[in-house]
Coordinates of C-alpha atoms and ligand atoms in Angstrom, one line a residue:
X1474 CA 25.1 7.1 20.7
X1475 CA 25.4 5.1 23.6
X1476 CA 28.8 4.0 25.7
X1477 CA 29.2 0.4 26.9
X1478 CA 27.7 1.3 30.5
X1479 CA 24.3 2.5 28.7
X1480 CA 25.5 5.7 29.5
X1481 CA 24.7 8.5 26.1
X1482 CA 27.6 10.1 25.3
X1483 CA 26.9 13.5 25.3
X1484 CA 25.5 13.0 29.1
X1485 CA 29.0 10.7 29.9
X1486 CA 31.7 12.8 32.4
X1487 CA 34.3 12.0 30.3
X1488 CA 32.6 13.9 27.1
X1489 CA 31.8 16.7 29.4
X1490 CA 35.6 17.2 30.5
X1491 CA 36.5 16.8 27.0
X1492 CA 34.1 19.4 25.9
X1493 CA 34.8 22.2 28.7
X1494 CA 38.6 21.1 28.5
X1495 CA 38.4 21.8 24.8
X1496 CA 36.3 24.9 25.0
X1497 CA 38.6 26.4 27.7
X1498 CA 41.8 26.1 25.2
X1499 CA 39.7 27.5 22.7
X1500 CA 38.8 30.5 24.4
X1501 CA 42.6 30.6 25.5
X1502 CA 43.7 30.6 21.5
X1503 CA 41.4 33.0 20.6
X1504 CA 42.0 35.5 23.5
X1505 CA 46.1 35.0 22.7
X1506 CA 45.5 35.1 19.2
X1507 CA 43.3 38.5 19.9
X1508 CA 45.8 39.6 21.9
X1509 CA 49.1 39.2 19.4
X1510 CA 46.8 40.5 16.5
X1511 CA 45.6 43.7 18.4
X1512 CA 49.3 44.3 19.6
X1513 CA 51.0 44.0 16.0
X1514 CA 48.7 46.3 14.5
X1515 CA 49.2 49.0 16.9
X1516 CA 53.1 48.8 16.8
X1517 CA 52.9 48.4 12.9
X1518 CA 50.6 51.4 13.2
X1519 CA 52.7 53.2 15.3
X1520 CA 56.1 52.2 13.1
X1521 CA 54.1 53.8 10.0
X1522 CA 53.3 57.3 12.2
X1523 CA 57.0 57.2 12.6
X1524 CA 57.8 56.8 9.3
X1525 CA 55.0 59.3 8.0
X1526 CA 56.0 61.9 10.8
X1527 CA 59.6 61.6 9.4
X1528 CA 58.8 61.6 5.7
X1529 CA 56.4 64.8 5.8
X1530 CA 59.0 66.3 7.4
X1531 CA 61.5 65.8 5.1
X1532 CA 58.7 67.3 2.5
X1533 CA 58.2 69.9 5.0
X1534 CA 61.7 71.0 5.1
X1535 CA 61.9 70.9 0.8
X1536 CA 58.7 73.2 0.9
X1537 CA 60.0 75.8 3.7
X1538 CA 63.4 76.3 1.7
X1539 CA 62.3 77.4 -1.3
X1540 CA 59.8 80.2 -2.6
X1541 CA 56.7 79.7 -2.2
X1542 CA 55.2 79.6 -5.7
X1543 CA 53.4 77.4 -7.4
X1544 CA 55.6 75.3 -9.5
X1545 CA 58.2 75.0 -7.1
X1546 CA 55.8 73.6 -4.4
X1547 CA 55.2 71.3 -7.2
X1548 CA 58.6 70.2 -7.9
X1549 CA 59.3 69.8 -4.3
X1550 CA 56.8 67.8 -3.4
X1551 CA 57.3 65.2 -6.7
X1552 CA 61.1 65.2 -5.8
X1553 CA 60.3 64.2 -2.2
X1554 CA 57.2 61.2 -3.0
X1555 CA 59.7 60.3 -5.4
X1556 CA 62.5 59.7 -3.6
X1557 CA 60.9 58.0 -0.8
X1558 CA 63.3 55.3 0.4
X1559 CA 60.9 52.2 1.1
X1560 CA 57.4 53.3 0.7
X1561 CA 55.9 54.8 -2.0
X1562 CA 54.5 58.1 -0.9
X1563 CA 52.3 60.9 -2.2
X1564 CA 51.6 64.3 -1.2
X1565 CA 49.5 67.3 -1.2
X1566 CA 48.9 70.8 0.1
X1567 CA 45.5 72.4 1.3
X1568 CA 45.1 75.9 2.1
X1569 CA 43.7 76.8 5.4
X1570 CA 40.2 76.5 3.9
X1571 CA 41.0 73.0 2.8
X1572 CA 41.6 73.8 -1.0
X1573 CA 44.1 71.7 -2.8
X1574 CA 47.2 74.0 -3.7
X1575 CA 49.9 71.4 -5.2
X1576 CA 48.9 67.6 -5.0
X1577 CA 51.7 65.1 -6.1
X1578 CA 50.7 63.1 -9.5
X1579 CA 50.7 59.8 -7.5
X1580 CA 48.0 61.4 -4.8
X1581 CA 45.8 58.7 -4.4
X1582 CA 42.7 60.7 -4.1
X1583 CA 43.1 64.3 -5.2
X1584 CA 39.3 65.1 -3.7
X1585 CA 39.8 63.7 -1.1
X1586 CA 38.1 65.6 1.8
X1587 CA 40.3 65.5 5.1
X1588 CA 38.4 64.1 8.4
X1589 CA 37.3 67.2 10.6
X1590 CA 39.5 65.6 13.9
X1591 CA 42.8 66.1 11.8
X1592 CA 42.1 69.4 10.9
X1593 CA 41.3 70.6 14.3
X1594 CA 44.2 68.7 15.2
X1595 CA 46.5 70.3 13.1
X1596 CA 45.2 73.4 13.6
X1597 CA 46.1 73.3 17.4
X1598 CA 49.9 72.3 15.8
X1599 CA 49.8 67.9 16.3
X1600 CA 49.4 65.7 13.9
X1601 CA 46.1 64.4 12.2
X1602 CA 46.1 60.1 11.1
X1603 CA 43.5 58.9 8.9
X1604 CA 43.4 55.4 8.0
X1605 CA 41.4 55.0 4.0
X1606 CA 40.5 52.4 2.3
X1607 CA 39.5 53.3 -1.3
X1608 CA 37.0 51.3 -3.4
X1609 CA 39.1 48.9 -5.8
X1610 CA 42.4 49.2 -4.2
X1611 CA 43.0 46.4 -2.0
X1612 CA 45.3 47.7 0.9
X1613 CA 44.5 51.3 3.1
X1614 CA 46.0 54.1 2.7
X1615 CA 47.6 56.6 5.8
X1616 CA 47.4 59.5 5.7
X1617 CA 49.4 62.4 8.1
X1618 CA 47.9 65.8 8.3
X1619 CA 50.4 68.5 10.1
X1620 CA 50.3 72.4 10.0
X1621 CA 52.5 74.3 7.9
X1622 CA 53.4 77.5 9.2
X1623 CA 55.0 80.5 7.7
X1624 CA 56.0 83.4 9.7
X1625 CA 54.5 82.3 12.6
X1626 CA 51.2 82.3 10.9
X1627 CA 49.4 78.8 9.5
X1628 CA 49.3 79.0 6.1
X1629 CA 49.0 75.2 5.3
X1630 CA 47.8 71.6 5.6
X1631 CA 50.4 69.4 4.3
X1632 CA 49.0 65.9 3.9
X1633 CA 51.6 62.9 3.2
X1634 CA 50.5 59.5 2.7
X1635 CA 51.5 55.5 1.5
X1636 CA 49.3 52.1 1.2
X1637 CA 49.7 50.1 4.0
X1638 CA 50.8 47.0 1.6
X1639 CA 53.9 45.3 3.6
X1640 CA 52.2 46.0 7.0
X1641 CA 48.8 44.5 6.2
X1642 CA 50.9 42.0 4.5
X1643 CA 52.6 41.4 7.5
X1644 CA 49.0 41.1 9.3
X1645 CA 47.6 39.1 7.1
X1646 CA 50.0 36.5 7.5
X1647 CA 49.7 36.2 10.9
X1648 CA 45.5 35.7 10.8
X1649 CA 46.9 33.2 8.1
X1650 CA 49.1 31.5 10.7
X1651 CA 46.3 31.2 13.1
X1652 CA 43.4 30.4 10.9
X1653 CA 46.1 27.3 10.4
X1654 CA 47.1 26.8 14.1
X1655 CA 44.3 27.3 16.1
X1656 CA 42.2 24.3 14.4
X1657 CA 45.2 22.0 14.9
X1658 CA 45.7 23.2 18.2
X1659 CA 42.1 22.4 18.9
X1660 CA 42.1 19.1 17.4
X1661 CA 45.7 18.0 19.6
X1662 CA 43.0 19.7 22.5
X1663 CA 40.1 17.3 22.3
X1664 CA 42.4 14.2 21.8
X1665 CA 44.5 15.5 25.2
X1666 CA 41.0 16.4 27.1
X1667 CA 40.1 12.6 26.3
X1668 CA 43.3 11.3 27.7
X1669 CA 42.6 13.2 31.0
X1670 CA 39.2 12.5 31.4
X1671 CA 40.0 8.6 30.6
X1672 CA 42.8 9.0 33.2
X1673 CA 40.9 10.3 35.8
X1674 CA 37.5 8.2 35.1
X1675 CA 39.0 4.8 35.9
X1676 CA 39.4 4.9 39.2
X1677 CA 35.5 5.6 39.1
X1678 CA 35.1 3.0 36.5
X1679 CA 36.6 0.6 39.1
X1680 CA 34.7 1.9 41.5
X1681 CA 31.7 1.5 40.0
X1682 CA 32.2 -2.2 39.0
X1683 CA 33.7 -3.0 42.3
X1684 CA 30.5 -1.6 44.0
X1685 CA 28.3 -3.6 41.3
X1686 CA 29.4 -6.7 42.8
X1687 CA 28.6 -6.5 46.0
X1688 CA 25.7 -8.1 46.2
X1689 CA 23.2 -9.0 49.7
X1690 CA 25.5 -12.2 49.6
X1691 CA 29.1 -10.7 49.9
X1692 CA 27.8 -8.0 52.1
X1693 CA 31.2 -8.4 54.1
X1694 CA 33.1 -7.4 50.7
X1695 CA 34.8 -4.1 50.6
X1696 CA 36.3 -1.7 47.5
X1697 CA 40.1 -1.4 47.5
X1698 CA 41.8 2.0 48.5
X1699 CA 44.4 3.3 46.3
X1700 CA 45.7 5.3 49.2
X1701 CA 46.5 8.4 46.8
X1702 CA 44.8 10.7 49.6
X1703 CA 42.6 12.0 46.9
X1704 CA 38.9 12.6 46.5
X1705 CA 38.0 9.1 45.0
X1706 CA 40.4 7.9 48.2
X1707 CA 37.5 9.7 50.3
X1708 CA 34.6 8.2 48.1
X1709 CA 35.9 4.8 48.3
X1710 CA 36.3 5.2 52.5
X1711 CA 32.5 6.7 51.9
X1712 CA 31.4 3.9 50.4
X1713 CA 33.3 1.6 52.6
X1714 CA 31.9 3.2 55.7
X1715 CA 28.1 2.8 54.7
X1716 CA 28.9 -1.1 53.7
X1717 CA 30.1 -1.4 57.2
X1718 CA 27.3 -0.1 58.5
X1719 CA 24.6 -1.8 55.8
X1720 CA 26.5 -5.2 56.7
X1721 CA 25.9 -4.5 60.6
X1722 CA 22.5 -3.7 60.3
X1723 CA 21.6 -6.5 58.1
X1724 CA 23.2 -8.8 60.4
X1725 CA 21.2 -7.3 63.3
X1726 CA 18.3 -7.8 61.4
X1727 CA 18.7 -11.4 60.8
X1728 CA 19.4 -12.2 64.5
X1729 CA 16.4 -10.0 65.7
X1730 CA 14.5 -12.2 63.5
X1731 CA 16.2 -15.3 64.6
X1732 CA 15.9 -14.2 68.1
X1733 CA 12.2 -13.5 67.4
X1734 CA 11.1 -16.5 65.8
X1735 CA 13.4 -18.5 68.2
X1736 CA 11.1 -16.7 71.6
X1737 CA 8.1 -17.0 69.8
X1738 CA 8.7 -20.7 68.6
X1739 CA 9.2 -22.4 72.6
X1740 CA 5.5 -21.3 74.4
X1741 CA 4.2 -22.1 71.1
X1742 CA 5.7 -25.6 71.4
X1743 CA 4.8 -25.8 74.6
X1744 CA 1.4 -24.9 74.0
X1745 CA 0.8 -27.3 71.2
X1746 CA 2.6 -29.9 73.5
X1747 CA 0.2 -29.1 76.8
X1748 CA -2.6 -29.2 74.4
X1749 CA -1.3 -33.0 72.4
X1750 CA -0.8 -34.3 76.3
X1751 CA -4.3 -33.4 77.4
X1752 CA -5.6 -35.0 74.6
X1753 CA -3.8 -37.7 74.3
X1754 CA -6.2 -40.1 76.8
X1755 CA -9.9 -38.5 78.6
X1756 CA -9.2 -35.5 81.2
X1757 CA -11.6 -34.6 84.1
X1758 CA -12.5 -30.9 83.8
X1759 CA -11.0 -29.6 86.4
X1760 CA -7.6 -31.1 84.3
X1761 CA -8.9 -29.0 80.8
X1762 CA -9.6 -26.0 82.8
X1763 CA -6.2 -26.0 84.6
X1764 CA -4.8 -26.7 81.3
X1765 CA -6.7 -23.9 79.1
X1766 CA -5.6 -21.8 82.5
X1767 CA -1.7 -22.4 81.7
X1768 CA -2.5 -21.8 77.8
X1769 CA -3.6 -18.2 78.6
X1770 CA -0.8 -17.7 80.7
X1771 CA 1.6 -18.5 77.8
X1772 CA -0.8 -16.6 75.4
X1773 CA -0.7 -13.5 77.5
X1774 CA 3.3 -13.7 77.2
X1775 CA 3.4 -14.0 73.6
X1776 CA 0.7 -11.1 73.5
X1777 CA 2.7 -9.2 75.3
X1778 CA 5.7 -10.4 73.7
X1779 CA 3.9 -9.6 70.5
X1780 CA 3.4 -5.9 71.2
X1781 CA 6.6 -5.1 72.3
X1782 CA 8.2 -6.3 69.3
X1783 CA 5.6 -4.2 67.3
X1784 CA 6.7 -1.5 69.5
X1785 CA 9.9 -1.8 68.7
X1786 CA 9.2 -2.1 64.8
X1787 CA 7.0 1.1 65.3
X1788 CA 10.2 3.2 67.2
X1789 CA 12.5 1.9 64.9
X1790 CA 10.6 3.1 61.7
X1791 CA 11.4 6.6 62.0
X1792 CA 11.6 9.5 64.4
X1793 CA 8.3 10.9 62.4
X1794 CA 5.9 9.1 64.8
X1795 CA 6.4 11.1 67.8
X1796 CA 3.3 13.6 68.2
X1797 CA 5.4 16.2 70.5
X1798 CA 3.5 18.0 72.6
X1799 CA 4.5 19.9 76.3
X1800 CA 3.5 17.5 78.8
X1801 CA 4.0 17.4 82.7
X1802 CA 6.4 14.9 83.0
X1803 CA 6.1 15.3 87.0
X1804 CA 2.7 14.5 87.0
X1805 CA 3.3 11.5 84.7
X1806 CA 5.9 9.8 87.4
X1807 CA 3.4 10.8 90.2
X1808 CA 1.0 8.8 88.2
X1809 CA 3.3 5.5 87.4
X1810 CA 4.6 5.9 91.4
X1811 CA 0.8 4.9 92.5
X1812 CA 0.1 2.5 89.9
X1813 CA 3.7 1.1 91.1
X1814 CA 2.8 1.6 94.6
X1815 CA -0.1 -1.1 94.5
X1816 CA 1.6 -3.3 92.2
X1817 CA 4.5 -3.8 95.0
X1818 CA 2.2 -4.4 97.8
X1819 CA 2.5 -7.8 97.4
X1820 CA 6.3 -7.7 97.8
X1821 CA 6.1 -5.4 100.4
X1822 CA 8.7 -3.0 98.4
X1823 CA 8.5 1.2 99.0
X1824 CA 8.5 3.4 96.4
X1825 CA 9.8 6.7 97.2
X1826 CA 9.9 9.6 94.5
X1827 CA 11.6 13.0 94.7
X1828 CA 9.3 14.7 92.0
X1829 CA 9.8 18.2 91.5
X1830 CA 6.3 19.2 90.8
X1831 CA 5.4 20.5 87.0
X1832 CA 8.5 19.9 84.8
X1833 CA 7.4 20.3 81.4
X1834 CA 9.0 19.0 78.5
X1835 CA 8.4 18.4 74.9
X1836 CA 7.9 14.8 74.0
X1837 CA 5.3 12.1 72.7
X1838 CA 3.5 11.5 76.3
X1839 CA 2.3 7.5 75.5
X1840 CA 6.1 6.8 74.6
X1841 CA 7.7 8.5 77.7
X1842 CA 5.1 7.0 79.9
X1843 CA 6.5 3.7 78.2
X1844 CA 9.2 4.5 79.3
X1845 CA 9.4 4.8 82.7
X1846 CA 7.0 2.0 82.9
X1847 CA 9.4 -0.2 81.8
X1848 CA 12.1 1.0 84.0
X1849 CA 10.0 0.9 86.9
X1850 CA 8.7 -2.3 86.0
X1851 CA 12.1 -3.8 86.1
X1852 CA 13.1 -1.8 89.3
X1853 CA 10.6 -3.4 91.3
X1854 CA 10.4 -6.7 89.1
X1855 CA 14.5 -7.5 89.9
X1856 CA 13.9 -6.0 93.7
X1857 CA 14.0 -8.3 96.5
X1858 CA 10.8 -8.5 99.0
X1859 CA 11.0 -5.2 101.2
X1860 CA 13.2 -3.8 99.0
X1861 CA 13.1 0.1 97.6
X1862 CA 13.0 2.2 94.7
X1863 CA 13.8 5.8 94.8
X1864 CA 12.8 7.8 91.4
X1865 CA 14.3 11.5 91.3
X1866 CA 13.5 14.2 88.5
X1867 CA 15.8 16.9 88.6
X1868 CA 15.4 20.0 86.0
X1869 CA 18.3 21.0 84.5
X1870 CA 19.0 24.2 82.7
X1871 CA 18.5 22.5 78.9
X1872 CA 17.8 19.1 80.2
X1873 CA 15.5 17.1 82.6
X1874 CA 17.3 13.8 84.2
X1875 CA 15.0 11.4 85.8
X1876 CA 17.0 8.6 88.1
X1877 CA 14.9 5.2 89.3
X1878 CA 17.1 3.4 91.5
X1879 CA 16.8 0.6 93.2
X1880 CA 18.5 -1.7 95.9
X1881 CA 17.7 -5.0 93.5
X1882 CA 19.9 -7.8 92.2
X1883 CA 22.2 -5.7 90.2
X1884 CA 23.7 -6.8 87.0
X1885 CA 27.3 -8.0 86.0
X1886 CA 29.6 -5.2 85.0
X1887 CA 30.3 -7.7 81.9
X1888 CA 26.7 -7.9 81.1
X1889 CA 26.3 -4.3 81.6
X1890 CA 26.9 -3.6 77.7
X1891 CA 24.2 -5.5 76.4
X1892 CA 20.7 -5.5 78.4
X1893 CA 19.7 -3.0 75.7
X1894 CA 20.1 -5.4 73.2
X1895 CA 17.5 -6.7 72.1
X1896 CA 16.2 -10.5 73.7
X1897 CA 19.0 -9.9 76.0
X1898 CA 18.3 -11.4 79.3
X1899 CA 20.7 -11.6 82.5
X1900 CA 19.4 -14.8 82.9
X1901 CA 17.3 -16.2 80.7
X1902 CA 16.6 -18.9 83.3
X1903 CA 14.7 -16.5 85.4
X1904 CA 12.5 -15.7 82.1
X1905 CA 9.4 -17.7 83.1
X1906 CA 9.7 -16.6 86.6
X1907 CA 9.3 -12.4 85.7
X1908 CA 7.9 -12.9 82.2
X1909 CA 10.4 -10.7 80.3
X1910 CA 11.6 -11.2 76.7
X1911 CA 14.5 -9.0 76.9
X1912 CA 12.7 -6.5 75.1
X1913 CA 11.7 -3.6 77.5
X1914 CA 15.2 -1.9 78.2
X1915 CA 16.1 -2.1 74.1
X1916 CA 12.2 -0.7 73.5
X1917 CA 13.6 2.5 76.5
X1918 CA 16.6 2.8 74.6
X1919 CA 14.3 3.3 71.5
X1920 CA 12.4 6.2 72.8
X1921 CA 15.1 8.4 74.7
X1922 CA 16.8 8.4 71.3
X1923 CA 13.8 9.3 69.5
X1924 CA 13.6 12.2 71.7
X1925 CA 17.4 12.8 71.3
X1926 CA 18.7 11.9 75.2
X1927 CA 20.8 9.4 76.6
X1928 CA 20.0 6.3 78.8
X1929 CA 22.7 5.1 80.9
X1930 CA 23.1 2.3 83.8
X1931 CA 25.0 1.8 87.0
X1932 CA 24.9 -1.3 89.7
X1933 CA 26.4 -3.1 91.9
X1934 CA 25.6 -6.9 92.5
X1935 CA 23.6 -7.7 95.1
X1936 CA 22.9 -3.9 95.8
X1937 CA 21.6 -2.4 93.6
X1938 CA 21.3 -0.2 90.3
X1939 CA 20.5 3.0 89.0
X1940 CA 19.1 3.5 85.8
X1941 CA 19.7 7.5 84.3
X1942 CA 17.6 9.0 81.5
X1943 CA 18.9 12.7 80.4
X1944 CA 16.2 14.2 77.9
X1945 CA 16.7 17.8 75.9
X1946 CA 13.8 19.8 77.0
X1947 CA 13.3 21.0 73.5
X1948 CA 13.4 17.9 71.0
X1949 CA 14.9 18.7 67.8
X1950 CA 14.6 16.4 65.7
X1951 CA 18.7 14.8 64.3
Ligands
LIG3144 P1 13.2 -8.2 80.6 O1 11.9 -8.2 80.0 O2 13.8 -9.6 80.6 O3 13.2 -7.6 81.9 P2 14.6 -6.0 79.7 O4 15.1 -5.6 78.4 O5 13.7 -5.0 80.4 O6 14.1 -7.4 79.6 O7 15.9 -6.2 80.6 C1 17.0 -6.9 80.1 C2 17.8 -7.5 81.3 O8 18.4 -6.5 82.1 C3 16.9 -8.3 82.2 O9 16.7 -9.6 81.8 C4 17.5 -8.2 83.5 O10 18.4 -9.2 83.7 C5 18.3 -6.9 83.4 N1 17.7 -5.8 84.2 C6 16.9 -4.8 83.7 N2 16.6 -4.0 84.7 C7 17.2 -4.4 85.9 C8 17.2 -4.0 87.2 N3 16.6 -2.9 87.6 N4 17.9 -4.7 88.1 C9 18.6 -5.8 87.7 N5 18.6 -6.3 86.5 C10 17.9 -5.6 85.5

């Protein structure tokens, strides 16, 4: 059978709490009802030991007083069972070796053979019970067994007995009681165990239906809290958490792809318009070669352009691309300084670097050679002619911090926040000039948090600024 949400019903929550709700009272009536039934036979039980320890000695007392003979053990044992005031008893006496000597004419079982543990108890002077249930008489019989003794000397077994009618009467009515309660008890059980798993469902229900409706279109949408401070209060901030988050990511994603079809969209124009202009009348070749000249130029930006924002796409996939390995991170700075070194000439800018020599650290070499690349690209590309860079590595006890300063342009303390956004340019004027796309710092922000570390800026206009990478020495992965 299936509920309205496709759900089956035996799998549904609410048929769950019903059914454990329901089992639990049930195991609760039965242990009570165990419990009550154990207790009343025992005190019933004990009442009749009473009675029976009072009654045989009542017998006892007939037997001792007169004569021992035959007959008048007889006649005071049928004047006793007979005038027993509320049960009916009967009575007999055994010899020491168990023989019967005088056995009331009611004795319900004249051969009866008496258990071995109430002998040996009344042979060490207690009482013996025996509990008997005869073939064709409904109710059990008890039976007391005590030591008669005559001059000090045990002479006897005197056995009293009466049916247990009125007590397992009494018992019996109560299993009748329960056999009647327990079911409705059970039934009132399910129908309650319903009511509270209805009860506390619908707030899920709501949940559910609330969360069914937010859709890719109404991603800004959110569930109402109840504000009871209660689990589903948690799940519902849960939920409302990751939506935030979903709707922030998705909007990122749309502007990155804006952003990227809007920088990949203008030398592409401009190409196709160079390319319409030349061939709009007949050009010398010395005007098609300066023109295919200027078409590689643009290409080579959007090539470039092109694999950062692969780059990007690759960091962003997951943290499972890194191939960690321990690399020399000194010798990898030493390396960029001289590649640097050449590449400044023209702007006559030193490069200075405070290496300490073979720090080792474990990371993906080609993305932390990226890395400083790009920092030192920008060092020297926003660095004034005879300007200077200074790049430090200091090892720290769990970390390694690599500084690349330089005594560039700077950058406003409002636009601070955002260069490692991605397509975020100072100023975008200055884009055809240095040939950035605003893509390097957010591709160095990518691969220190890859490798778990921090990235952080400081500058001053028109002095300078200092870029600072921290980076664990071990990389564990988040
Ligand atoms: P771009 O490719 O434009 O350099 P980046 O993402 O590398 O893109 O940098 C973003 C912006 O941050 C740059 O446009 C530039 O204005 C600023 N910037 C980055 N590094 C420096 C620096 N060392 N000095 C001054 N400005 C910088």
């Amino acid at each position: 059978m299936l509920l309205k949400n496709g759900t089956r019903v035996y799998k549904s929550i609410g048929f769950k709490i019903t059914a454990w709700y329901s089992l639990s009272v049930f195991i609760i009536l039965l242990i009570a009802s165990g419990f009550l039934y154990y207790r009343l036979s025992h005190k019933l039980n004990k009442e009749v030991n009473h009675i029976l320890i009072d009654e045989s000695g009542d017998v006892l007392q007939d037997i001792l007083d007169d004569t021992l003979t035959q007959n008048n053990l007889s006649v005071a044992i049928e004047k006793e069972t007979s005038n027993a005031k509320y049960f009916k008893l009967s009575a007999r006496l055994l010899d020491i070796d168990q023989n019967t000597v005088v056995c009331s004419a009611n004795f319900f079982a004249p051969d009866l053979k008496t258990s071995e543990r109430s002998i040996t108890h009344a042979k060490n002077g207690k009482f013996g019970f025996d509990t008997i249930r005869i073939e064709g008489i409904e109710s059990p019989y008890r039976l007391i067994t005590r030591p008669v003794y005559i001059d000090n000397a045990l002479k006897y077994y005197l056995q009293v007995g009466i049916y247990l009618k009125h007590t397992q009467k009494i018992v019996e009515n109560l299993l009748e009681n329960f056999a009647m309660l327990i079911p409705s008890l059970m039934i009132i059980s399910i129908f309650c165990g319903w009511l509270i798993s209805r009860r506390s469902l619908r707030p899920i229900k709501d949940i559910t239906n609330a969360t069914r409706e937010i859709t890719i279109f109404n991603l800004n949408k959110r569930l109402s809290i109840a504000h009871t401070g209660d689990e589903l209060d948690k799940l519902t901030n849960t939920i409302n958490h990751m939506l935030d988050r979903l709707e922030n990511s998705f909007k990122r994603t749309i502007q990155f792809t804006s952003d990227a079809s809007h920088e990949l969209r203008t030398p592409i124009a401009a190409l196709k318009t160079g390319i319409e202009v030349t061939l709009s009348r007949d050009r010398s070749p010395e005007e098609y070669s300066l023109l295919l000249i200027n078409n590689l130029r643009v290409l080579e930006r959007l090539t470039s352009m092109i694999n950062d924002l692969l780059e990007l796409s690759r960091t962003d996939s997951d943290a499972n691309i890194l191939h960690l390995k321990s690399i020399n991170l000194s010798n990898i700075l030493m390396e960029l300084h001289k590649k640097f070194m050449v590449i400044s000439k023209t702007k006559k800018i030193t490069i200075l670097i405070e290496a300490v020599p073979d720090i080792h650290i474990n990371g993906d070499e080609d993305l932390l050679r990226r890395l400083f690349s790009n920092l030192l690209g920008n060092a020297v590309k926003y660095t004034l002619v005879e300007g200077q860079v200074c790049v430090s590595l200091k090892d720290g006890e769990s970390e390694i911090i690599v500084t690349i300063e330089d005594t560039g342009i700077g950058i406003p303390e409002t636009q601070r926040g955002k260069i490692f956004d991605r397509f975020y340019r100072v100023d975008p004027s200055r884009t055809s000039e240095t040939g950035g796309a605003g893509l390097g710092l957010s591709i160095c922000k990518s691969i220190v948090e890859l490798h778990n570390g921090t990235i952080a800026v400081k500058s001053t206009i028109n002095v300078g600024s200092t870029f600072i990478v921290h980076l664990p020495k071990n990389h564990a992965h988040p």
